[in-house]
Coordinates of C-alpha atoms and ligand atoms in Angstrom, one line a residue:
M86 CA -6.8 36.5 -36.8
S87 CA -7.1 40.2 -36.9
A88 CA -3.6 41.0 -37.9
S89 CA -4.6 44.6 -38.5
G90 CA -3.2 47.6 -36.8
P91 CA 0.3 49.1 -36.8
D92 CA 1.7 46.4 -34.5
A93 CA 0.9 43.6 -36.8
A94 CA 2.6 45.2 -39.8
E95 CA 5.6 46.0 -37.7
S96 CA 6.0 42.6 -36.2
K97 CA 6.0 41.0 -39.7
V98 CA 9.6 42.0 -39.9
P99 CA 11.7 39.3 -38.3
G100 CA 13.8 40.7 -35.5
S101 CA 11.1 43.2 -34.9
R102 CA 11.3 45.8 -32.1
L103 CA 9.6 43.5 -29.6
T104 CA 12.2 40.8 -30.1
I105 CA 15.0 43.3 -29.6
Y106 CA 13.3 44.5 -26.4
I107 CA 13.0 41.0 -25.1
L108 CA 16.7 40.2 -25.9
V109 CA 17.8 43.4 -24.2
A110 CA 15.6 42.5 -21.2
I111 CA 17.2 39.0 -21.0
V112 CA 20.8 40.5 -21.1
F113 CA 20.0 43.0 -18.4
A114 CA 18.2 40.4 -16.4
I115 CA 21.2 38.1 -16.3
G116 CA 23.5 41.0 -15.7
L117 CA 21.5 42.1 -12.7
A118 CA 21.3 38.5 -11.4
L119 CA 25.0 38.1 -11.5
G120 CA 25.8 41.5 -10.1
A121 CA 23.1 41.9 -7.5
P122 CA 21.4 38.6 -7.0
H123 CA 19.4 39.6 -3.9
T124 CA 18.0 42.6 -5.7
A125 CA 17.2 40.5 -8.7
M126 CA 15.2 38.0 -6.6
R127 CA 12.9 40.9 -5.6
F128 CA 11.5 40.8 -9.2
Q129 CA 10.0 37.4 -8.6
V130 CA 6.5 38.8 -8.2
G131 CA 6.6 40.5 -11.5
G132 CA 7.7 37.2 -13.2
E133 CA 4.9 35.3 -11.5
I134 CA 2.3 37.8 -12.6
F135 CA 3.5 37.5 -16.2
L136 CA 3.5 33.7 -16.0
R137 CA 0.0 33.7 -14.6
L138 CA -1.3 36.0 -17.3
L139 CA 0.1 33.6 -19.9
M140 CA -1.2 30.5 -18.2
M141 CA -4.6 32.1 -17.7
M142 CA -5.0 32.3 -21.5
V143 CA -4.0 28.7 -22.3
V144 CA -7.2 26.7 -21.5
P145 CA -9.7 29.1 -23.2
L146 CA -7.3 29.6 -26.1
V147 CA -6.8 25.9 -26.7
V148 CA -10.5 25.1 -26.6
A149 CA -11.5 28.0 -28.7
S150 CA -8.8 27.6 -31.3
V151 CA -9.2 23.8 -31.8
M152 CA -13.0 24.2 -32.0
S153 CA -12.8 27.2 -34.4
G154 CA -10.3 25.2 -36.5
I155 CA -12.8 22.3 -36.9
I156 CA -15.6 24.7 -37.6
G157 CA -13.5 26.5 -40.2
L158 CA -12.8 23.1 -41.9
G159 CA -16.5 22.5 -42.1
D160 CA -16.1 18.8 -41.6
V161 CA -14.0 17.0 -39.1
R162 CA -13.0 14.4 -41.7
K163 CA -11.0 17.0 -43.5
L164 CA -8.6 16.8 -40.5
G165 CA -7.5 13.4 -41.7
R166 CA -4.5 14.3 -43.9
P167 CA -3.2 17.2 -41.9
G168 CA -3.8 15.2 -38.7
L169 CA -1.8 12.3 -40.0
A170 CA 1.0 14.7 -41.2
A171 CA 1.2 16.2 -37.8
V172 CA 1.4 12.9 -36.0
T173 CA 4.0 11.7 -38.4
Y174 CA 6.0 14.9 -37.9
Y175 CA 5.8 14.6 -34.1
A176 CA 6.9 11.0 -34.1
A177 CA 9.7 11.5 -36.6
T178 CA 11.3 14.5 -35.0
T179 CA 11.0 13.1 -31.5
F180 CA 12.7 9.9 -32.7
L181 CA 15.5 11.9 -34.5
A182 CA 16.0 14.0 -31.3
V183 CA 16.4 10.8 -29.2
M184 CA 18.8 9.2 -31.6
L185 CA 20.9 12.3 -31.8
G186 CA 21.0 12.4 -28.0
I187 CA 22.1 8.8 -27.8
I188 CA 24.8 9.4 -30.4
V189 CA 26.2 12.6 -28.7
V190 CA 26.2 11.2 -25.2
N191 CA 28.1 8.1 -26.4
L192 CA 30.6 10.2 -28.3
V193 CA 31.3 12.7 -25.5
E194 CA 30.8 10.2 -22.6
P195 CA 30.2 13.0 -20.1
G196 CA 29.6 10.6 -17.2
V197 CA 32.7 8.5 -17.4
G198 CA 34.9 9.1 -14.4
V199 CA 33.7 12.7 -14.1
V200 CA 31.2 12.4 -11.4
D201 CA 31.6 10.8 -8.1
P202 CA 28.3 9.2 -7.2
A203 CA 29.1 9.7 -3.6
Q204 CA 28.6 13.4 -4.2
L205 CA 25.1 12.7 -5.2
E206 CA 22.8 15.5 -4.1
T207 CA 20.4 13.8 -1.8
L208 CA 16.8 13.8 -2.5
S209 CA 14.4 13.6 0.4
G210 CA 12.9 10.2 1.2
E211 CA 9.5 11.6 0.4
R212 CA 10.6 12.8 -3.1
V213 CA 12.2 9.4 -3.9
A214 CA 8.9 7.7 -2.9
E215 CA 7.0 10.2 -5.0
L216 CA 9.3 9.6 -8.0
E217 CA 9.1 5.8 -7.5
Q218 CA 5.4 6.0 -7.5
A219 CA 5.4 8.1 -10.7
G220 CA 7.3 5.5 -12.6
P221 CA 5.3 2.7 -14.1
D222 CA 7.1 -0.6 -14.5
S223 CA 6.3 -2.1 -17.8
L224 CA 6.0 -0.7 -21.3
G225 CA 2.3 -1.8 -21.4
E226 CA 1.7 0.2 -18.3
I227 CA 3.4 3.3 -19.8
L228 CA 1.3 3.0 -22.9
E229 CA -1.8 2.5 -20.8
N230 CA -1.1 5.7 -18.8
L231 CA -0.5 7.7 -22.0
L232 CA -3.8 6.5 -23.4
L233 CA -5.6 7.4 -20.2
M234 CA -4.1 10.9 -20.4
L235 CA -6.5 11.5 -23.3
F236 CA -9.6 11.0 -21.3
T237 CA -11.1 12.8 -18.3
R238 CA -14.1 12.2 -16.1
N239 CA -14.4 15.9 -15.5
L240 CA -13.7 18.5 -18.1
F241 CA -13.7 21.3 -15.6
L242 CA -11.1 19.6 -13.5
S243 CA -8.9 19.1 -16.6
A244 CA -9.4 22.8 -17.4
A245 CA -8.5 23.8 -13.8
E246 CA -5.4 21.6 -13.9
A247 CA -4.5 22.7 -17.5
N248 CA -4.6 19.1 -18.6
L249 CA -4.8 19.9 -22.3
L250 CA -5.2 16.5 -24.0
P251 CA -8.7 15.7 -22.9
L252 CA -9.8 19.2 -23.6
I253 CA -8.3 19.0 -27.2
L254 CA -10.0 15.6 -27.8
F255 CA -13.3 16.9 -26.5
S256 CA -13.0 20.1 -28.6
I257 CA -12.4 18.1 -31.8
V258 CA -15.3 15.8 -31.3
F259 CA -17.7 18.5 -30.0
A260 CA -16.9 20.9 -32.9
G261 CA -17.0 18.0 -35.4
M262 CA -20.5 17.3 -34.2
L263 CA -21.5 21.0 -34.4
T264 CA -20.5 21.0 -38.1
T265 CA -23.2 18.3 -38.7
M266 CA -25.9 20.3 -37.1
G267 CA -26.2 23.0 -39.7
T268 CA -28.2 26.1 -39.0
R269 CA -29.5 24.9 -35.7
V270 CA -26.2 25.9 -34.1
T271 CA -25.1 28.9 -36.0
A272 CA -25.1 31.1 -32.8
I273 CA -22.8 28.7 -31.0
T274 CA -20.4 28.2 -33.9
G275 CA -20.3 32.0 -34.6
M276 CA -19.6 32.7 -31.0
I277 CA -16.7 30.1 -30.8
V278 CA -15.0 31.7 -33.8
Q279 CA -15.5 35.2 -32.4
V280 CA -14.2 34.2 -29.0
N281 CA -11.1 32.7 -30.6
D282 CA -10.5 36.0 -32.5
A283 CA -10.9 38.0 -29.4
L284 CA -8.6 35.8 -27.4
L285 CA -5.8 36.2 -30.0
N286 CA -6.3 39.9 -30.0
F287 CA -6.0 39.9 -26.3
I288 CA -2.7 38.0 -26.5
L289 CA -1.3 40.9 -28.7
L290 CA -2.0 43.1 -25.7
L291 CA -0.3 40.7 -23.3
M292 CA 2.8 40.5 -25.6
K293 CA 3.4 44.2 -25.0
L294 CA 4.2 43.2 -21.4
A295 CA 6.6 40.5 -22.6
P296 CA 9.9 42.4 -22.2
L297 CA 9.0 43.4 -18.7
G298 CA 7.6 40.0 -17.7
I299 CA 10.6 38.2 -19.2
F300 CA 13.0 40.5 -17.4
C301 CA 11.4 39.7 -14.1
L302 CA 11.2 35.9 -14.7
V303 CA 14.8 35.6 -15.8
T304 CA 16.5 37.9 -13.3
A305 CA 14.6 36.4 -10.4
R306 CA 15.5 32.8 -11.3
F307 CA 19.1 33.5 -12.3
G308 CA 19.5 35.7 -9.2
E309 CA 18.3 32.8 -7.0
A310 CA 20.8 30.4 -8.6
R311 CA 23.6 33.0 -8.1
A312 CA 22.6 33.6 -4.5
E313 CA 22.7 29.9 -3.8
G314 CA 26.1 29.8 -5.4
I315 CA 25.1 26.9 -7.6
F316 CA 26.3 28.5 -10.8
V317 CA 30.0 27.7 -10.7
E318 CA 29.8 24.7 -8.5
T319 CA 27.1 23.1 -10.6
L320 CA 28.8 23.6 -13.9
G321 CA 32.1 22.4 -12.5
Q322 CA 30.5 19.1 -11.4
T323 CA 28.2 18.4 -14.4
G324 CA 29.7 20.8 -17.0
W325 CA 30.2 18.1 -19.6
Y326 CA 26.8 16.7 -19.2
F327 CA 25.4 20.2 -19.5
L328 CA 27.4 20.8 -22.6
T329 CA 26.5 17.5 -24.1
V330 CA 22.8 18.3 -23.8
L331 CA 23.3 21.8 -25.2
V332 CA 25.3 20.6 -28.2
G333 CA 22.6 18.0 -29.0
L334 CA 19.8 20.6 -28.6
A335 CA 21.7 23.1 -30.8
F336 CA 22.3 20.5 -33.5
H337 CA 18.6 19.4 -33.4
A338 CA 17.3 23.0 -33.7
N339 CA 19.8 24.4 -36.1
V340 CA 20.4 21.4 -38.4
T341 CA 17.7 18.7 -38.1
L342 CA 14.6 21.0 -37.7
C343 CA 16.0 23.7 -40.1
L344 CA 16.6 21.0 -42.7
I345 CA 13.1 19.6 -42.3
Y346 CA 11.7 23.2 -42.5
W347 CA 13.6 23.9 -45.7
M348 CA 12.7 20.5 -47.3
F349 CA 9.0 21.2 -46.9
T350 CA 8.8 24.9 -47.4
R351 CA 11.9 25.8 -49.5
K352 CA 12.2 28.9 -47.3
N353 CA 15.0 30.2 -45.2
P354 CA 14.8 28.4 -41.8
F355 CA 16.8 31.0 -40.0
R356 CA 14.4 33.7 -41.1
F357 CA 11.6 31.5 -39.8
M358 CA 13.5 31.2 -36.5
A359 CA 13.7 34.9 -36.3
Q360 CA 10.0 35.2 -37.0
M361 CA 9.4 32.8 -34.1
S362 CA 11.9 34.4 -31.8
Q363 CA 9.5 35.9 -29.5
A364 CA 8.0 32.5 -28.7
I365 CA 11.4 30.9 -28.5
L366 CA 12.7 33.6 -26.0
T367 CA 9.5 33.3 -24.0
A368 CA 9.9 29.5 -23.8
F369 CA 13.5 30.1 -22.5
S370 CA 12.2 32.5 -19.9
T371 CA 9.2 30.6 -18.7
A372 CA 10.6 27.0 -19.1
S373 CA 7.0 26.1 -20.0
S374 CA 5.8 25.3 -23.5
S375 CA 2.2 25.4 -22.4
A376 CA 2.6 28.9 -20.9
T377 CA 4.3 30.0 -24.1
L378 CA 1.6 28.6 -26.4
P379 CA -0.4 31.8 -26.7
I380 CA 2.7 33.6 -27.9
T381 CA 3.7 30.7 -30.2
M382 CA 0.3 30.8 -31.8
E383 CA 0.4 34.6 -32.2
S384 CA 3.9 34.6 -33.7
A385 CA 3.2 31.7 -36.1
V386 CA 0.2 33.5 -37.6
V387 CA 1.2 37.2 -37.4
N388 CA 5.0 37.0 -37.8
A389 CA 5.5 33.9 -39.8
G390 CA 2.3 34.0 -41.8
I391 CA 1.3 30.4 -41.2
S392 CA -2.4 29.9 -41.8
K393 CA -4.7 29.8 -38.8
K394 CA -5.9 26.4 -40.0
S395 CA -2.5 24.8 -39.4
V396 CA -1.7 26.6 -36.2
E397 CA -5.0 25.9 -34.6
F398 CA -4.4 22.1 -34.3
V399 CA -0.7 21.6 -34.6
L400 CA 0.4 24.1 -31.9
P401 CA -1.9 23.1 -29.0
V402 CA -1.3 19.4 -29.6
G403 CA 2.4 20.0 -30.2
A404 CA 2.8 22.0 -27.0
T405 CA 1.4 19.0 -25.1
I406 CA 2.9 16.0 -26.7
N407 CA 5.7 17.1 -29.1
M408 CA 8.8 17.7 -27.1
D409 CA 12.0 17.1 -29.1
G410 CA 14.2 18.9 -26.6
T411 CA 12.8 16.9 -23.7
A412 CA 13.2 13.7 -25.6
L413 CA 16.8 14.4 -26.4
Y414 CA 17.5 15.4 -22.8
E415 CA 15.9 12.3 -21.4
A416 CA 18.1 10.1 -23.5
V417 CA 21.3 12.0 -22.7
A418 CA 20.5 12.2 -19.0
A419 CA 19.7 8.6 -18.5
I420 CA 22.8 7.4 -20.3
F421 CA 24.9 10.0 -18.5
I422 CA 23.7 8.7 -15.2
A423 CA 24.4 5.1 -16.3
Q424 CA 28.0 6.2 -17.2
A425 CA 28.5 8.0 -14.0
V426 CA 27.5 5.1 -11.8
G427 CA 29.5 2.7 -14.0
L428 CA 26.7 0.8 -15.6
E429 CA 27.6 -0.3 -19.1
L430 CA 24.5 -0.2 -21.2
T431 CA 24.2 -2.7 -24.0
L432 CA 22.9 -1.8 -27.4
A433 CA 19.6 -3.4 -26.6
Q434 CA 19.4 -1.4 -23.4
Q435 CA 20.2 1.8 -25.3
G436 CA 17.3 0.8 -27.5
V437 CA 15.1 0.6 -24.4
V438 CA 16.3 4.1 -23.5
A439 CA 15.3 5.4 -26.9
V440 CA 11.8 4.0 -26.7
T441 CA 11.2 5.0 -23.1
A442 CA 12.7 8.5 -23.6
T443 CA 10.3 9.1 -26.4
L444 CA 7.4 8.0 -24.3
A445 CA 8.7 10.0 -21.3
A446 CA 8.8 13.1 -23.5
I447 CA 5.3 12.6 -24.8
G448 CA 4.0 12.1 -21.2
A449 CA 5.8 15.2 -19.9
A450 CA 3.5 18.1 -19.4
G451 CA 4.6 21.5 -20.9
I452 CA 5.5 22.9 -17.5
P453 CA 8.8 23.6 -15.8
E454 CA 11.0 20.6 -15.1
A455 CA 8.3 18.1 -16.0
G456 CA 10.9 16.1 -17.9
L457 CA 12.8 15.5 -14.7
V458 CA 9.8 13.7 -13.3
T459 CA 9.1 11.5 -16.3
M460 CA 12.8 10.6 -16.4
V461 CA 11.9 8.0 -13.8
I462 CA 10.3 6.0 -16.6
V463 CA 13.6 5.8 -18.5
L464 CA 15.7 5.1 -15.4
N465 CA 13.3 2.3 -14.3
A466 CA 13.4 0.7 -17.7
V467 CA 17.1 0.2 -17.5
G468 CA 17.1 -0.7 -13.8
L469 CA 18.6 2.6 -12.4
P470 CA 17.1 3.8 -9.1
P471 CA 15.3 7.1 -9.3
E472 CA 17.5 8.8 -6.6
Y473 CA 20.3 9.0 -9.2
I474 CA 18.3 11.9 -10.6
G475 CA 20.1 13.8 -7.9
L476 CA 23.1 13.8 -10.2
I477 CA 21.5 16.1 -12.7
L478 CA 19.2 18.0 -10.4
S479 CA 21.3 21.1 -9.9
V480 CA 21.5 22.1 -13.5
D481 CA 18.1 21.1 -14.5
W482 CA 16.4 24.5 -14.0
L483 CA 18.8 25.9 -16.6
L484 CA 18.8 23.1 -19.1
D485 CA 15.0 23.1 -18.9
R486 CA 15.0 26.5 -20.5
F487 CA 17.0 25.4 -23.5
R488 CA 15.0 22.3 -24.0
T489 CA 11.7 24.2 -23.7
A490 CA 13.0 26.6 -26.4
V491 CA 13.7 23.7 -28.7
N492 CA 10.3 22.1 -27.9
T493 CA 8.6 25.3 -28.9
F494 CA 10.6 25.7 -32.1
G495 CA 9.9 22.1 -33.0
D496 CA 6.1 22.7 -32.7
S497 CA 6.4 25.8 -34.9
V498 CA 8.3 23.9 -37.6
G499 CA 5.5 21.3 -37.3
A500 CA 2.9 23.9 -38.0
A501 CA 4.8 25.1 -41.1
V502 CA 5.2 21.5 -42.3
V503 CA 1.6 20.6 -41.8
E504 CA 0.6 23.7 -43.7
K505 CA 1.7 21.8 -46.8
A506 CA -0.6 18.9 -46.0
F507 CA -3.6 21.2 -46.3
H508 CA -2.9 21.9 -49.9
Ligands
LIG736 N1 9.7 22.4 -19.4 C1 9.5 21.6 -20.6 C2 8.4 22.2 -21.4 O1 7.5 22.9 -20.9 C3 9.2 20.2 -20.3 C4 10.4 19.6 -19.7 O2 11.3 19.1 -20.5 O3 10.6 19.6 -18.5 O4 8.3 22.0 -22.6

């Protein structure tokens, strides 16, 4: 990456000016939303423009960076060890997040006697049917669906729908093949590497808009919630559930992930968090780890100094399948719902929740509230009807932001950990 220029040097300092601008933007955004929600909602267009600019970058960036990563390795077989390290990291942290969620929700018991299922926010019949359809029945079927997510019959359609997994798989195989073709394809390989560099530079440009874009995104969404009056009412009804998920997420990010980071790098994890703060705050503001990916990649290389080699694979794949925050939330939410409707889950059933929450998190796309949809998998598995999702619906837009921030931080720690496997 061309980390040259005054901005690159400046942003090496954790808590750089940009992060401070973003933080100030978020504080003002929430203030405006609470004070003048209808004015705040007018900023929606600005937020949408920023989101589109980020999303616009995702597909070209993923394809170019994965391909240029393989080309840089010179041989796809060199991906073996780091690839294995990445997959082990994703699986281990997701599992730890789910277990933590299960422990916290059993300790706090936010659902017991707190919620009256009669107050269930009703979902339209159409939505229930949609959710029921989305939920496969057996474990085999879930695994089959996950496997099929890797393949596409039309690369352009996948690109148009920002379905990253088939694009990543194709990029790895295609670039791996290019490395065996020697001088016959030097023009193509050279172009891919240059396109990747150019795209990363372009993201530096986009990041200058981040405080403004984030202000618009946050104020419009919080303003909408305030105008609908769901702030107080929502938190009153499901406040314990909300807090339970938050405590779990905070523990996972600040203890589990920080410890893992420290064990592998022997560096201060909180400094690393500060270095990744622009990505974490963008994740909070967009509620989408895919849309945040360009900023995550830029921050990891420029601010945190992780090598491009590690970032190029670990972050695109991580943004798509590694979702610690979502996994933790899926487990807490499913058990909360069971508690609220008086269904006592046995240890074996909690085990089923653990497995299906992991799969539901892997299957969730990195877009806003995707976890809410894949939650049907978990509910189905323990025999809870999908309409009970109504119990957690009203706070989901807000929780989504926190879990997306943890998802993004988890991916970044993964890149730092996998860095070790390259040496
Ligand atoms: N919004 C989350 C993400 O993009 C996914 C989810 O949990 O809904 O990472």
